[in-house]
Amino acid sequence: MVTRTRRQLYQRIRQRLTAANLEDAAAEAGFLLEFLLEKPLPQLLMDGDLPVAEQTVQQAERLCEQRANRYPLQYLLGTWEFYGLSLQVGEGVLIPRADTETLVDFVRFCRQGEVQTKLLDLCSGSGCIPAAIAAHLPQVTGSAVEWESAAFYYLQQNLQQYAKEMQPIQGNVLDAVFAKRFSGYDIITCNPPYLTETDMQVLQPEVTFEPETALYGGTDGLDFYRQVTVYWKDALAAGGWLVYEIGMGQEQAVAEILWQNGFSDVVQRIDAGGIVRMVAGHQKL
Ligand code: GLN
């Protein structure tokens, strides 16, 4: 049996991921080594000649195998960074994407100078949106709603860590009667499933491991915007904002839905890739 050093293990992981044609093989190898040895990469490589336990080498081989089959890196690691926070993730919950940081920036901007914010996050998933907002604004209270049990577990964990004043609620955002129980929110955020039937046929292999319920938004991807806007608009306080994440090219249609539901202003924001990623509607004061 060959003993491997840290540096050799790092190289081995990189080679396997490169051979599997993964685009960011080097970066991913770094993440995996940190995960396996529970230390930051620079520190690990400073003592790169230290031997690694055989058990760890075997675990590395198993992780590489899964990753080569396009199982998401984030699920293997069990945590992923969003807006500077380390969130818990795993099968059954949508992996937080950098695109969604657009919504957090907007809410911070809307609420700057306010001493408290009552926030409602719908289709919350991992809870990345309320966690990041609560970590950056004073006194954020309210609720985060998620229907799927597997995702709800992660929501509870992440709110417990980053947004203790936010209550996780397991419920169906498409249930009009349930929605009536909520009122007086300054901000409602929602990153619903919005992929179209066509989008679903050309998913990246990694995304096929993520829950379809978090991805598929009906034939044209707009089912949730139509229903959520109608059911939840009355949960806003006067002057409140309904803030949606949207898919590429959906801004016109979602803005139209907001106008039709009596929102007085509708604004858009682009993500770091230059795509309109957010549409928000303002209730009259
Ligand atoms: N942004 C996700 C993707 O492109 C979709 C998530 C969603 O539908 N909210 O994979």
Coordinates of N, CA, C and O in Angstrom, one line a residue, residues 9 15 18-19 24 35 43 50 81 89 92-94 105 107 114 132 149 157 173 180 200 203 212 222 226 253 257 281:
L9 N -1.9 13.7 -2.5 CA -3.4 13.5 -2.6 C -4.1 14.6 -3.4 O -5.0 14.4 -4.2
Q15 N -6.0 15.4 -10.7 CA -5.9 14.6 -12.0 C -7.2 13.9 -12.2 O -7.7 13.9 -13.4
T18 N -9.8 16.4 -13.4 CA -9.4 16.9 -14.8 C -9.8 15.8 -15.8 O -10.3 16.1 -16.9
A19 N -9.4 14.6 -15.5 CA -9.7 13.5 -16.4 C -11.3 13.4 -16.6 O -11.7 12.9 -17.7
D24 N -13.5 23.4 -13.5 CA -12.8 24.0 -12.4 C -12.1 22.9 -11.5 O -12.1 23.0 -10.3
F35 N -12.0 19.9 2.7 CA -13.1 19.1 3.3 C -12.6 17.8 4.0 O -12.9 17.5 5.2
Q43 N -2.7 26.3 4.5 CA -2.1 25.7 5.7 C -1.7 24.2 5.4 O -0.7 23.7 5.8
L50 N 3.5 16.0 4.8 CA 2.9 15.1 5.9 C 2.1 14.0 5.2 O 1.4 14.2 4.3
E81 N -20.9 28.5 0.2 CA -20.8 29.9 0.6 C -21.9 30.7 -0.2 O -22.1 30.5 -1.4
V89 N -26.0 22.6 3.1 CA -26.8 22.1 1.9 C -26.6 20.6 1.8 O -25.7 20.0 2.4
G92 N -31.9 17.4 -1.9 CA -33.3 17.8 -1.6 C -33.4 19.3 -1.4 O -34.5 19.8 -1.3
V93 N -32.3 20.0 -1.4 CA -32.4 21.5 -1.3 C -31.6 22.1 -2.5 O -30.6 21.6 -2.9
L94 N -32.2 23.2 -3.1 CA -31.5 23.9 -4.1 C -30.2 24.5 -3.6 O -30.2 25.1 -2.5
D105 N -28.7 42.2 -2.1 CA -28.2 43.6 -2.3 C -29.4 44.6 -2.4 O -29.3 45.7 -1.8
V107 N -32.5 44.3 -1.2 CA -33.2 44.5 0.1 C -32.4 45.3 1.0 O -32.9 46.2 1.7
E114 N -33.2 51.8 8.2 CA -34.3 51.4 9.0 C -33.8 50.6 10.2 O -32.8 49.9 10.1
A132 N -28.8 35.8 4.7 CA -27.9 36.9 4.3 C -28.5 38.2 4.7 O -27.7 39.1 5.1
S149 N -40.0 18.7 2.7 CA -39.4 18.4 4.0 C -37.9 18.4 4.0 O -37.2 18.8 5.0
Q157 N -31.8 24.6 9.9 CA -30.4 24.7 10.4 C -29.8 26.1 10.1 O -29.2 26.7 10.9
V173 N -46.8 27.7 -0.5 CA -47.1 29.1 -0.9 C -48.2 29.2 -1.9 O -48.7 30.3 -2.2
K180 N -53.4 33.8 3.7 CA -54.2 34.8 4.4 C -53.7 35.0 5.9 O -54.1 36.0 6.5
M200 N -35.8 22.6 -18.8 CA -35.7 21.3 -18.0 C -35.1 20.2 -18.8 O -34.6 19.2 -18.3
L203 N -30.8 20.7 -18.8 CA -30.2 21.0 -17.6 C -28.7 20.5 -17.6 O -28.4 19.5 -18.2
E212 N -36.4 18.8 -8.5 CA -37.1 19.4 -9.6 C -38.2 20.4 -9.1 O -38.5 21.4 -9.8
L222 N -43.6 30.5 -15.4 CA -44.2 31.6 -14.7 C -45.3 31.3 -13.7 O -45.9 32.2 -13.1
R226 N -47.5 34.0 -11.1 CA -48.9 34.3 -11.3 C -49.6 34.1 -9.9 O -50.4 34.9 -9.5
A253 N -42.6 39.7 -18.5 CA -43.8 39.0 -18.1 C -44.1 39.2 -16.6 O -45.2 39.4 -16.1
I257 N -47.2 41.0 -14.5 CA -48.0 40.4 -13.4 C -48.1 41.4 -12.2 O -49.1 41.5 -11.6
G281 N -41.8 44.7 -7.0 CA -42.9 45.6 -7.1 C -43.2 46.3 -5.7 O -42.9 45.7 -4.7

